[in-house]
Amino acid sequence: VIDLASVETPTGCIDVAQVRANARRVAGYCTDHGLAWRPHVKTHKSTDVARIQLEAGARGLTVATPHEAEVMSEVTDDLLLAYPPVGRTKLERLMDLPERVRLTVGLDSETVVRSLAEASRSAGRTTGILVEIDVGMHRVGVATASECVRIASTVAETDGVDYRGIMFYPGHIRVPLGEQDPLLDELATGLSNVLEALDASGLTPQVVSGGSTPTLWHSHRMPGVTEVRAGTCIFNDRDIAQLDACEPQEIAYTVLARVISTAIPGQAVVDAGSKALAKESFRSGGSGFGVLLDEPEITVRALSEEHGVLDVSASAWRPAVGDLVRIVPNHVCVSVNLQDHLIALENDHTSQWSLPGRGRQRYTPA
Ligand SMILES: Cc1ncc(COP(=O)(O)O)c(C=O)c1O
């Protein structure tokens, strides 16, 4: 039995055996379908968790920031920055990564191709490039196949950068697994058009990088995909469970909190507020900011910075002041980013895992 009396709440908490099992399941799915797994580390920000992913078979890592790249270069030589690096400091930091790092960058403009190529040439490096295409999320990514061909040919003709292929993020597909077919069909049509146009121009991509956790188990249905960047799947959350993209027991991260007040009937208040759980809406439908792992009918009805209000009206469960609860946040990545460290539960004991990937300061490996 794990002794949690000495654990200060609120705190992010992970079940290490489940983290390992999640990593094995994703890596196994990818192997079965001839795909590479390049998990996005924004979910966990931890070199310990990244090592678990790499040991399970992940082929390199995906990062969002130069800081994450600096940190994760400690555990892998193969990084994809899935975010266009704009601004001199970002380019300088990328060029200062250890020489052994094979860096690939996703981008959607010739402006960034030019600045990255210039920085790479001055640093005596070659940076790989994936041209990002928009497949329906309408956030970043070129809107047409011809625009993709135009940028890909610029990359192919420019010294300092190496054209490696394309990437896309299907972040608009946030319906349960069983309802994804029409959206996957639409995605397949758009993606096939781009692939045909690239083939016709002699720019066949080596890498087609895609994937998200809601669509993870359908990645093999996306035409031409060679690698999957799903990251949330290492911990999962309330949203992912609601979309049937994980089983309830595959939720490996919770916020451990203590009940601090039961004074008002029908509710209990815990010490985890928006500064521990994050005030993310329940995107896949429904209300509340989280749910109790062990009492799934109890939701976090309201949040202020340091208080979470549990609605206990739907259950006979009546907690006492001092009771510990484990809350599954709506969106795990933003909750992890609010923690000082993670409490790792493993083999009946607890340890603290650091989160070096948080923050934006330049990171110098020890
Ligand atoms: C560009 C990109 N790739 C991959 C991912 C990982 O997707 P998920 O969090 O659904 O696992 C994200 C998540 O935001 C992303 O923005």
mmCIF file of C-alpha atoms and ligand atoms in Angstrom:
data_model
loop_
_atom_site.group_PDB
_atom_site.id
_atom_site.type_symbol
_atom_site.label_atom_id
_atom_site.label_comp_id
_atom_site.label_asym_id
_atom_site.label_seq_id
_atom_site.Cartn_x
_atom_site.Cartn_y
_atom_site.Cartn_z
ATOM 1 C CA VAL A 1 0.000 0.000 0.000
ATOM 2 C CA ILE A 2 1.397 3.355 -1.002
ATOM 3 C CA ASP A 3 1.767 5.845 1.861
ATOM 4 C CA LEU A 4 0.600 9.201 0.534
ATOM 5 C CA ALA A 5 0.392 10.984 3.899
ATOM 6 C CA SER A 6 3.660 12.787 3.239
ATOM 7 C CA VAL A 7 2.692 13.913 -0.260
ATOM 8 C CA GLU A 8 1.895 17.623 -0.528
ATOM 9 C CA THR A 9 -1.291 18.216 -2.498
ATOM 10 C CA PRO A 10 -2.285 19.121 -5.108
ATOM 11 C CA THR A 11 0.189 17.325 -7.307
ATOM 12 C CA GLY A 12 0.290 15.539 -10.631
ATOM 13 C CA CYS A 13 0.667 11.842 -10.113
ATOM 14 C CA ILE A 14 1.466 9.005 -12.531
ATOM 15 C CA ASP A 15 1.056 5.247 -12.386
ATOM 16 C CA VAL A 16 4.375 4.143 -13.851
ATOM 17 C CA ALA A 17 3.295 0.581 -14.694
ATOM 18 C CA GLN A 18 0.379 2.011 -16.693
ATOM 19 C CA VAL A 19 2.648 4.539 -18.437
ATOM 20 C CA ARG A 20 4.858 1.631 -19.536
ATOM 21 C CA ALA A 21 1.822 -0.382 -20.652
ATOM 22 C CA ASN A 22 0.474 2.568 -22.645
ATOM 23 C CA ALA A 23 3.853 3.019 -24.349
ATOM 24 C CA ARG A 24 3.993 -0.689 -25.222
ATOM 25 C CA ARG A 25 0.456 -0.658 -26.636
ATOM 26 C CA VAL A 26 1.094 2.339 -28.902
ATOM 27 C CA ALA A 27 4.491 1.059 -30.036
ATOM 28 C CA GLY A 28 2.923 -2.361 -30.715
ATOM 29 C CA TYR A 29 0.132 -0.867 -32.817
ATOM 30 C CA CYS A 30 2.670 1.132 -34.835
ATOM 31 C CA THR A 31 4.897 -1.901 -35.403
ATOM 32 C CA ASP A 32 1.902 -3.972 -36.512
ATOM 33 C CA HIS A 33 1.090 -1.368 -39.155
ATOM 34 C CA GLY A 34 4.622 -0.556 -40.292
ATOM 35 C CA LEU A 35 4.497 2.927 -38.785
ATOM 36 C CA ALA A 36 7.080 4.756 -36.708
ATOM 37 C CA TRP A 37 5.996 6.337 -33.411
ATOM 38 C CA ARG A 38 7.487 9.752 -32.748
ATOM 39 C CA PRO A 39 5.603 10.840 -29.615
ATOM 40 C CA HIS A 40 5.037 14.499 -28.913
ATOM 41 C CA VAL A 41 6.696 15.242 -25.563
ATOM 42 C CA LYS A 42 4.552 18.296 -24.844
ATOM 43 C CA THR A 43 2.293 15.953 -22.850
ATOM 44 C CA HIS A 44 4.873 14.890 -20.275
ATOM 45 C CA LYS A 45 7.909 17.236 -20.498
ATOM 46 C CA SER A 46 9.908 14.502 -18.761
ATOM 47 C CA THR A 47 13.106 12.782 -19.862
ATOM 48 C CA ASP A 48 12.132 9.789 -17.667
ATOM 49 C CA VAL A 49 8.881 9.341 -19.583
ATOM 50 C CA ALA A 50 10.652 9.956 -22.909
ATOM 51 C CA ARG A 51 13.068 7.131 -22.050
ATOM 52 C CA ILE A 52 10.117 4.802 -21.441
ATOM 53 C CA GLN A 53 8.757 5.716 -24.884
ATOM 54 C CA LEU A 54 12.117 5.210 -26.588
ATOM 55 C CA GLU A 55 12.680 1.880 -24.817
ATOM 56 C CA ALA A 56 9.231 0.766 -25.995
ATOM 57 C CA GLY A 57 10.304 1.456 -29.578
ATOM 58 C CA ALA A 58 9.597 5.133 -30.298
ATOM 59 C CA ARG A 59 11.636 6.389 -33.269
ATOM 60 C CA GLY A 60 12.790 9.763 -31.978
ATOM 61 C CA LEU A 61 10.655 12.447 -30.373
ATOM 62 C CA THR A 62 8.495 15.393 -31.375
ATOM 63 C CA VAL A 63 8.937 18.738 -29.603
ATOM 64 C CA ALA A 64 7.208 22.099 -29.778
ATOM 65 C CA THR A 65 9.843 24.499 -28.451
ATOM 66 C CA PRO A 66 13.614 25.034 -28.535
ATOM 67 C CA HIS A 67 13.602 24.399 -24.784
ATOM 68 C CA GLU A 68 11.956 20.991 -25.259
ATOM 69 C CA ALA A 69 14.469 20.255 -28.038
ATOM 70 C CA GLU A 70 17.405 21.122 -25.746
ATOM 71 C CA VAL A 71 16.046 18.934 -22.962
ATOM 72 C CA MET A 72 15.096 15.987 -25.151
ATOM 73 C CA SER A 73 18.429 16.002 -26.981
ATOM 74 C CA GLU A 74 19.695 14.371 -23.779
ATOM 75 C CA VAL A 75 17.723 11.221 -24.552
ATOM 76 C CA THR A 76 17.567 11.062 -28.362
ATOM 77 C CA ASP A 77 19.495 12.146 -31.448
ATOM 78 C CA ASP A 78 16.371 12.345 -33.593
ATOM 79 C CA LEU A 79 14.049 15.316 -33.067
ATOM 80 C CA LEU A 80 11.132 16.773 -34.980
ATOM 81 C CA LEU A 81 10.235 20.353 -34.092
ATOM 82 C CA ALA A 82 6.564 20.362 -35.099
ATOM 83 C CA TYR A 83 6.261 24.111 -34.982
ATOM 84 C CA PRO A 84 7.685 26.785 -37.294
ATOM 85 C CA PRO A 85 10.647 28.450 -35.536
ATOM 86 C CA VAL A 86 10.155 32.180 -35.998
ATOM 87 C CA GLY A 87 12.453 34.714 -34.360
ATOM 88 C CA ARG A 88 16.231 34.932 -34.178
ATOM 89 C CA THR A 89 16.593 33.406 -30.710
ATOM 90 C CA LYS A 90 14.700 30.257 -31.651
ATOM 91 C CA LEU A 91 16.912 29.712 -34.695
ATOM 92 C CA GLU A 92 20.079 30.311 -32.684
ATOM 93 C CA ARG A 93 19.052 27.815 -30.051
ATOM 94 C CA LEU A 94 18.184 25.158 -32.632
ATOM 95 C CA MET A 95 21.565 25.614 -34.299
ATOM 96 C CA ASP A 96 23.232 25.199 -30.897
ATOM 97 C CA LEU A 97 21.746 21.730 -30.398
ATOM 98 C CA PRO A 98 24.440 19.051 -30.161
ATOM 99 C CA GLU A 99 25.837 18.214 -33.593
ATOM 100 C CA ARG A 100 24.757 14.577 -33.254
ATOM 101 C CA VAL A 101 21.089 15.682 -33.288
ATOM 102 C CA ARG A 102 19.325 15.037 -36.573
ATOM 103 C CA LEU A 103 16.841 17.889 -36.521
ATOM 104 C CA THR A 104 13.741 18.063 -38.682
ATOM 105 C CA VAL A 105 11.405 21.049 -38.655
ATOM 106 C CA GLY A 106 7.789 21.379 -39.750
ATOM 107 C CA LEU A 107 6.848 24.650 -41.454
ATOM 108 C CA ASP A 108 4.391 26.158 -43.916
ATOM 109 C CA SER A 109 6.086 29.243 -45.397
ATOM 110 C CA GLU A 110 9.007 30.123 -47.633
ATOM 111 C CA THR A 111 9.925 32.830 -45.119
ATOM 112 C CA VAL A 112 10.780 30.172 -42.558
ATOM 113 C CA VAL A 113 12.519 27.981 -45.172
ATOM 114 C CA ARG A 114 14.803 30.925 -45.986
ATOM 115 C CA SER A 115 15.620 31.904 -42.398
ATOM 116 C CA LEU A 116 16.191 28.291 -41.362
ATOM 117 C CA ALA A 117 18.396 27.613 -44.397
ATOM 118 C CA GLU A 118 20.482 30.706 -43.713
ATOM 119 C CA ALA A 119 20.899 29.820 -40.020
ATOM 120 C CA SER A 120 21.769 26.217 -40.947
ATOM 121 C CA ARG A 121 24.375 27.273 -43.512
ATOM 122 C CA SER A 122 26.049 29.668 -41.058
ATOM 123 C CA ALA A 123 26.104 26.929 -38.430
ATOM 124 C CA GLY A 124 27.453 24.374 -40.915
ATOM 125 C CA ARG A 125 24.408 22.174 -40.372
ATOM 126 C CA THR A 126 21.712 20.674 -42.561
ATOM 127 C CA THR A 127 18.169 20.878 -41.205
ATOM 128 C CA GLY A 128 15.487 18.510 -42.432
ATOM 129 C CA ILE A 129 12.152 19.957 -43.432
ATOM 130 C CA LEU A 130 8.595 18.652 -43.495
ATOM 131 C CA VAL A 131 6.109 20.901 -45.258
ATOM 132 C CA GLU A 132 3.005 21.106 -43.103
ATOM 133 C CA ILE A 133 -0.377 20.800 -44.799
ATOM 134 C CA ASP A 134 -3.771 21.718 -43.388
ATOM 135 C CA VAL A 135 -6.089 18.709 -43.390
ATOM 136 C CA GLY A 136 -9.050 20.402 -41.730
ATOM 137 C CA MET A 137 -8.014 21.906 -38.414
ATOM 138 C CA HIS A 138 -7.341 25.304 -40.026
ATOM 139 C CA ARG A 139 -4.545 26.266 -37.644
ATOM 140 C CA VAL A 140 -1.286 26.008 -39.582
ATOM 141 C CA GLY A 141 -0.366 24.182 -42.770
ATOM 142 C CA VAL A 142 -0.621 25.116 -46.435
ATOM 143 C CA ALA A 143 -4.157 25.102 -47.799
ATOM 144 C CA THR A 144 -3.547 23.590 -51.252
ATOM 145 C CA ALA A 145 -1.533 20.832 -52.930
ATOM 146 C CA SER A 146 0.081 23.354 -55.289
ATOM 147 C CA GLU A 147 1.269 25.479 -52.368
ATOM 148 C CA CYS A 148 2.788 22.350 -50.809
ATOM 149 C CA VAL A 149 4.600 21.540 -54.071
ATOM 150 C CA ARG A 150 5.852 25.134 -54.320
ATOM 151 C CA ILE A 151 7.377 25.136 -50.820
ATOM 152 C CA ALA A 152 8.715 21.567 -51.175
ATOM 153 C CA SER A 153 10.527 22.511 -54.397
ATOM 154 C CA THR A 154 12.004 25.608 -52.797
ATOM 155 C CA VAL A 155 13.293 23.421 -49.975
ATOM 156 C CA ALA A 156 14.700 20.867 -52.423
ATOM 157 C CA GLU A 157 16.596 23.654 -54.241
ATOM 158 C CA THR A 158 17.944 25.402 -51.147
ATOM 159 C CA ASP A 159 21.303 24.683 -49.506
ATOM 160 C CA GLY A 160 21.296 24.155 -45.762
ATOM 161 C CA VAL A 161 17.917 22.438 -45.716
ATOM 162 C CA ASP A 162 16.946 18.943 -46.754
ATOM 163 C CA TYR A 163 13.451 18.120 -48.049
ATOM 164 C CA ARG A 164 12.225 15.098 -46.087
ATOM 165 C CA GLY A 165 8.475 15.116 -46.675
ATOM 166 C CA ILE A 166 5.245 16.450 -45.237
ATOM 167 C CA MET A 167 3.376 16.590 -41.954
ATOM 168 C CA PHE A 168 -0.194 17.169 -40.874
ATOM 169 C CA TYR A 169 -2.092 17.250 -37.596
ATOM 170 C CA PRO A 170 -5.695 15.985 -37.614
ATOM 171 C CA GLY A 171 -6.617 18.003 -34.520
ATOM 172 C CA HIS A 172 -10.112 18.721 -35.880
ATOM 173 C CA ILE A 173 -11.117 15.060 -35.509
ATOM 174 C CA ARG A 174 -12.494 15.007 -31.987
ATOM 175 C CA VAL A 175 -15.407 12.605 -32.201
ATOM 176 C CA PRO A 176 -15.521 9.079 -30.754
ATOM 177 C CA LEU A 177 -13.612 6.378 -32.623
ATOM 178 C CA GLY A 178 -16.803 4.848 -33.978
ATOM 179 C CA GLU A 179 -17.884 8.132 -35.600
ATOM 180 C CA GLN A 180 -14.621 9.078 -37.301
ATOM 181 C CA ASP A 181 -15.179 7.431 -40.698
ATOM 182 C CA PRO A 182 -16.549 10.427 -42.662
ATOM 183 C CA LEU A 183 -13.826 12.693 -41.318
ATOM 184 C CA LEU A 184 -11.137 10.108 -42.060
ATOM 185 C CA ASP A 185 -12.461 9.757 -45.614
ATOM 186 C CA GLU A 186 -12.275 13.505 -46.114
ATOM 187 C CA LEU A 187 -8.750 13.557 -44.691
ATOM 188 C CA ALA A 188 -7.728 10.681 -46.997
ATOM 189 C CA THR A 189 -8.976 12.565 -50.064
ATOM 190 C CA GLY A 190 -7.066 15.735 -49.191
ATOM 191 C CA LEU A 191 -3.911 13.856 -48.293
ATOM 192 C CA SER A 192 -4.011 11.721 -51.453
ATOM 193 C CA ASN A 193 -4.309 14.860 -53.596
ATOM 194 C CA VAL A 194 -1.201 16.303 -52.001
ATOM 195 C CA LEU A 195 0.721 13.020 -52.356
ATOM 196 C CA GLU A 196 -0.222 12.739 -56.044
ATOM 197 C CA ALA A 197 0.842 16.321 -56.723
ATOM 198 C CA LEU A 198 4.182 15.761 -54.992
ATOM 199 C CA ASP A 199 4.763 12.504 -56.903
ATOM 200 C CA ALA A 200 3.979 14.235 -60.177
ATOM 201 C CA SER A 201 6.589 16.883 -59.399
ATOM 202 C CA GLY A 202 9.287 14.400 -58.425
ATOM 203 C CA LEU A 203 8.957 15.362 -54.767
ATOM 204 C CA THR A 204 7.740 12.053 -53.321
ATOM 205 C CA PRO A 205 7.996 12.426 -49.533
ATOM 206 C CA GLN A 206 10.196 10.064 -47.558
ATOM 207 C CA VAL A 207 8.289 10.985 -44.415
ATOM 208 C CA VAL A 208 4.554 11.567 -44.016
ATOM 209 C CA SER A 209 4.179 12.537 -40.377
ATOM 210 C CA GLY A 210 0.688 12.560 -38.910
ATOM 211 C CA GLY A 211 -1.284 11.439 -35.949
ATOM 212 C CA SER A 212 -3.057 12.543 -32.826
ATOM 213 C CA THR A 213 -4.351 10.574 -29.865
ATOM 214 C CA PRO A 214 -8.072 10.790 -30.763
ATOM 215 C CA THR A 215 -7.282 9.265 -34.196
ATOM 216 C CA LEU A 216 -4.338 7.139 -33.069
ATOM 217 C CA TRP A 217 -5.892 3.713 -33.635
ATOM 218 C CA HIS A 218 -6.960 4.783 -37.141
ATOM 219 C CA SER A 219 -3.535 6.069 -38.211
ATOM 220 C CA HIS A 220 -3.029 3.116 -40.579
ATOM 221 C CA ARG A 221 -6.046 4.318 -42.582
ATOM 222 C CA MET A 222 -4.384 7.634 -43.455
ATOM 223 C CA PRO A 223 -2.815 7.338 -46.924
ATOM 224 C CA GLY A 224 0.955 7.288 -47.072
ATOM 225 C CA VAL A 225 1.512 7.916 -43.367
ATOM 226 C CA THR A 226 4.939 6.744 -42.200
ATOM 227 C CA GLU A 227 5.017 8.108 -38.653
ATOM 228 C CA VAL A 228 2.587 8.992 -35.890
ATOM 229 C CA ARG A 229 3.193 11.819 -33.417
ATOM 230 C CA ALA A 230 0.493 10.918 -30.849
ATOM 231 C CA GLY A 231 1.595 12.158 -27.430
ATOM 232 C CA THR A 232 -1.403 12.398 -25.105
ATOM 233 C CA CYS A 233 -1.747 8.590 -25.346
ATOM 234 C CA ILE A 234 1.101 8.140 -22.857
ATOM 235 C CA PHE A 235 -1.103 9.413 -19.998
ATOM 236 C CA ASN A 236 -4.609 9.862 -21.513
ATOM 237 C CA ASP A 237 -7.291 12.034 -19.883
ATOM 238 C CA ARG A 238 -11.038 12.523 -19.502
ATOM 239 C CA ASP A 239 -11.386 13.761 -23.062
ATOM 240 C CA ILE A 240 -9.516 10.830 -24.623
ATOM 241 C CA ALA A 241 -11.561 8.325 -22.582
ATOM 242 C CA GLN A 242 -14.778 10.044 -23.696
ATOM 243 C CA LEU A 243 -13.667 9.594 -27.337
ATOM 244 C CA ASP A 244 -13.079 5.846 -26.745
ATOM 245 C CA ALA A 245 -9.433 6.316 -27.707
ATOM 246 C CA CYS A 246 -8.371 4.745 -24.398
ATOM 247 C CA GLU A 247 -9.819 2.366 -21.850
ATOM 248 C CA PRO A 248 -10.583 3.821 -18.397
ATOM 249 C CA GLN A 249 -7.713 1.821 -16.866
ATOM 250 C CA GLU A 250 -5.303 3.393 -19.381
ATOM 251 C CA ILE A 251 -5.598 6.780 -17.663
ATOM 252 C CA ALA A 252 -2.146 7.003 -16.113
ATOM 253 C CA TYR A 253 -2.154 10.602 -14.821
ATOM 254 C CA THR A 254 -4.311 12.144 -12.125
ATOM 255 C CA VAL A 255 -4.105 15.179 -9.904
ATOM 256 C CA LEU A 256 -3.928 14.031 -6.304
ATOM 257 C CA ALA A 257 -5.916 16.414 -4.082
ATOM 258 C CA ARG A 258 -7.298 16.599 -0.540
ATOM 259 C CA VAL A 259 -10.814 17.461 0.477
ATOM 260 C CA ILE A 260 -10.610 20.735 2.393
ATOM 261 C CA SER A 261 -14.296 21.558 2.948
ATOM 262 C CA THR A 262 -17.672 19.824 2.981
ATOM 263 C CA ALA A 263 -19.479 22.726 4.629
ATOM 264 C CA ILE A 264 -21.948 23.309 1.811
ATOM 265 C CA PRO A 265 -24.395 20.413 1.222
ATOM 266 C CA GLY A 266 -24.183 18.652 -2.147
ATOM 267 C CA GLN A 267 -20.551 19.481 -2.727
ATOM 268 C CA ALA A 268 -17.028 18.882 -1.491
ATOM 269 C CA VAL A 269 -14.152 21.244 -2.101
ATOM 270 C CA VAL A 270 -10.620 20.045 -2.868
ATOM 271 C CA ASP A 271 -7.268 21.836 -2.869
ATOM 272 C CA ALA A 272 -6.815 21.431 -6.640
ATOM 273 C CA GLY A 273 -8.006 24.486 -8.544
ATOM 274 C CA SER A 274 -7.252 25.856 -11.982
ATOM 275 C CA LYS A 275 -3.572 26.173 -10.980
ATOM 276 C CA ALA A 276 -3.329 22.380 -10.743
ATOM 277 C CA LEU A 277 -5.993 21.029 -13.099
ATOM 278 C CA ALA A 278 -6.100 23.769 -15.763
ATOM 279 C CA LYS A 279 -9.432 25.309 -16.685
ATOM 280 C CA GLU A 280 -9.856 23.494 -19.979
ATOM 281 C CA SER A 281 -13.348 22.903 -21.263
ATOM 282 C CA PHE A 282 -14.533 19.341 -21.820
ATOM 283 C CA ARG A 283 -14.047 19.519 -25.579
ATOM 284 C CA SER A 284 -15.642 16.210 -26.450
ATOM 285 C CA GLY A 285 -18.922 17.309 -24.918
ATOM 286 C CA GLY A 286 -20.233 17.824 -21.413
ATOM 287 C CA SER A 287 -19.485 19.997 -18.453
ATOM 288 C CA GLY A 288 -16.994 20.156 -15.647
ATOM 289 C CA PHE A 289 -13.216 20.372 -15.421
ATOM 290 C CA GLY A 290 -12.407 16.805 -14.462
ATOM 291 C CA VAL A 291 -13.774 13.645 -12.936
ATOM 292 C CA LEU A 292 -12.761 11.460 -9.996
ATOM 293 C CA LEU A 293 -10.861 8.349 -11.090
ATOM 294 C CA ASP A 294 -12.414 6.197 -8.386
ATOM 295 C CA GLU A 295 -15.931 7.759 -8.379
ATOM 296 C CA PRO A 296 -16.566 8.475 -12.054
ATOM 297 C CA GLU A 297 -19.980 10.019 -11.471
ATOM 298 C CA ILE A 298 -18.375 12.834 -9.458
ATOM 299 C CA THR A 299 -17.229 15.758 -11.591
ATOM 300 C CA VAL A 300 -15.337 18.940 -10.801
ATOM 301 C CA ARG A 301 -18.218 21.373 -11.260
ATOM 302 C CA ALA A 302 -16.347 24.643 -10.755
ATOM 303 C CA LEU A 303 -12.797 25.864 -10.323
ATOM 304 C CA SER A 304 -11.139 28.866 -8.813
ATOM 305 C CA GLU A 305 -7.390 29.194 -8.602
ATOM 306 C CA GLU A 306 -6.900 27.060 -5.482
ATOM 307 C CA HIS A 307 -10.307 25.413 -5.084
ATOM 308 C CA GLY A 308 -12.049 22.693 -7.030
ATOM 309 C CA VAL A 309 -15.733 22.159 -6.304
ATOM 310 C CA LEU A 310 -16.845 18.524 -6.609
ATOM 311 C CA ASP A 311 -20.496 17.929 -7.378
ATOM 312 C CA VAL A 312 -21.392 14.957 -5.180
ATOM 313 C CA SER A 313 -25.134 15.113 -5.821
ATOM 314 C CA ALA A 314 -25.073 12.240 -8.346
ATOM 315 C CA SER A 315 -23.572 9.765 -5.871
ATOM 316 C CA ALA A 316 -23.980 8.386 -2.351
ATOM 317 C CA TRP A 317 -20.260 9.001 -1.749
ATOM 318 C CA ARG A 318 -19.733 11.552 1.013
ATOM 319 C CA PRO A 319 -16.095 12.475 1.563
ATOM 320 C CA ALA A 320 -14.648 13.851 4.788
ATOM 321 C CA VAL A 321 -12.220 16.721 5.155
ATOM 322 C CA GLY A 322 -8.727 15.272 4.708
ATOM 323 C CA ASP A 323 -9.745 12.523 2.265
ATOM 324 C CA LEU A 324 -7.514 12.076 -0.762
ATOM 325 C CA VAL A 325 -9.012 12.005 -4.246
ATOM 326 C CA ARG A 326 -7.520 11.384 -7.688
ATOM 327 C CA ILE A 327 -8.864 13.728 -10.348
ATOM 328 C CA VAL A 328 -8.657 12.993 -14.068
ATOM 329 C CA PRO A 329 -8.274 16.367 -15.809
ATOM 330 C CA ASN A 330 -10.097 17.165 -19.049
ATOM 331 C CA HIS A 331 -6.782 17.789 -20.832
ATOM 332 C CA VAL A 332 -3.684 16.250 -19.315
ATOM 333 C CA CYS A 333 -0.952 18.191 -21.167
ATOM 334 C CA VAL A 334 -1.854 21.571 -19.704
ATOM 335 C CA SER A 335 -2.215 20.110 -16.208
ATOM 336 C CA VAL A 336 1.245 18.520 -16.342
ATOM 337 C CA ASN A 337 2.660 21.870 -17.427
ATOM 338 C CA LEU A 338 1.378 23.379 -14.152
ATOM 339 C CA GLN A 339 3.210 20.908 -11.903
ATOM 340 C CA ASP A 340 6.606 21.358 -10.227
ATOM 341 C CA HIS A 341 7.255 17.626 -10.599
ATOM 342 C CA LEU A 342 5.307 14.404 -10.896
ATOM 343 C CA ILE A 343 4.743 11.939 -8.095
ATOM 344 C CA ALA A 344 5.487 8.579 -9.671
ATOM 345 C CA LEU A 345 3.734 5.600 -8.105
ATOM 346 C CA GLU A 346 5.538 2.351 -8.739
ATOM 347 C CA ASN A 347 5.719 -0.967 -6.903
ATOM 348 C CA ASP A 348 4.094 0.397 -3.752
ATOM 349 C CA HIS A 349 6.400 3.365 -3.404
ATOM 350 C CA THR A 350 6.502 6.969 -4.556
ATOM 351 C CA SER A 351 9.274 9.009 -6.108
ATOM 352 C CA GLN A 352 9.510 12.470 -7.647
ATOM 353 C CA TRP A 353 10.090 12.800 -11.374
ATOM 354 C CA SER A 354 11.316 16.159 -12.597
ATOM 355 C CA LEU A 355 9.767 18.035 -15.511
ATOM 356 C CA PRO A 356 12.766 19.652 -17.207
ATOM 357 C CA GLY A 357 10.824 20.299 -20.415
ATOM 358 C CA ARG A 358 8.680 22.987 -18.731
ATOM 359 C CA GLY A 359 9.489 26.628 -19.323
ATOM 360 C CA ARG A 360 11.257 28.463 -22.133
ATOM 361 C CA GLN A 361 14.659 29.394 -20.760
ATOM 362 C CA ARG A 362 17.732 28.057 -22.480
ATOM 363 C CA TYR A 363 18.451 24.659 -20.996
ATOM 364 C CA THR A 364 21.968 23.440 -20.464
ATOM 365 C CA PRO A 365 22.180 19.717 -19.853
ATOM 366 C CA ALA A 366 23.962 18.880 -16.597
HETATM 367 C C1 LIG B 1 1.545 19.297 -34.262
HETATM 368 C C2 LIG B 1 1.118 18.281 -33.268
HETATM 369 N N1 LIG B 1 1.481 17.011 -33.435
HETATM 370 C C3 LIG B 1 1.116 16.043 -32.574
HETATM 371 C C4 LIG B 1 0.344 16.337 -31.479
HETATM 372 C C5 LIG B 1 -0.045 15.235 -30.542
HETATM 373 O O1 LIG B 1 -1.414 14.962 -30.536
HETATM 374 P P1 LIG B 1 -2.154 14.396 -29.273
HETATM 375 O O2 LIG B 1 -1.980 15.408 -28.181
HETATM 376 O O3 LIG B 1 -3.580 14.244 -29.680
HETATM 377 O O4 LIG B 1 -1.513 13.104 -28.931
HETATM 378 C C6 LIG B 1 -0.084 17.652 -31.270
HETATM 379 C C7 LIG B 1 -0.941 17.999 -30.140
HETATM 380 O O5 LIG B 1 -1.359 19.110 -29.920
HETATM 381 C C8 LIG B 1 0.316 18.652 -32.185
HETATM 382 O O6 LIG B 1 -0.048 19.944 -32.037
#
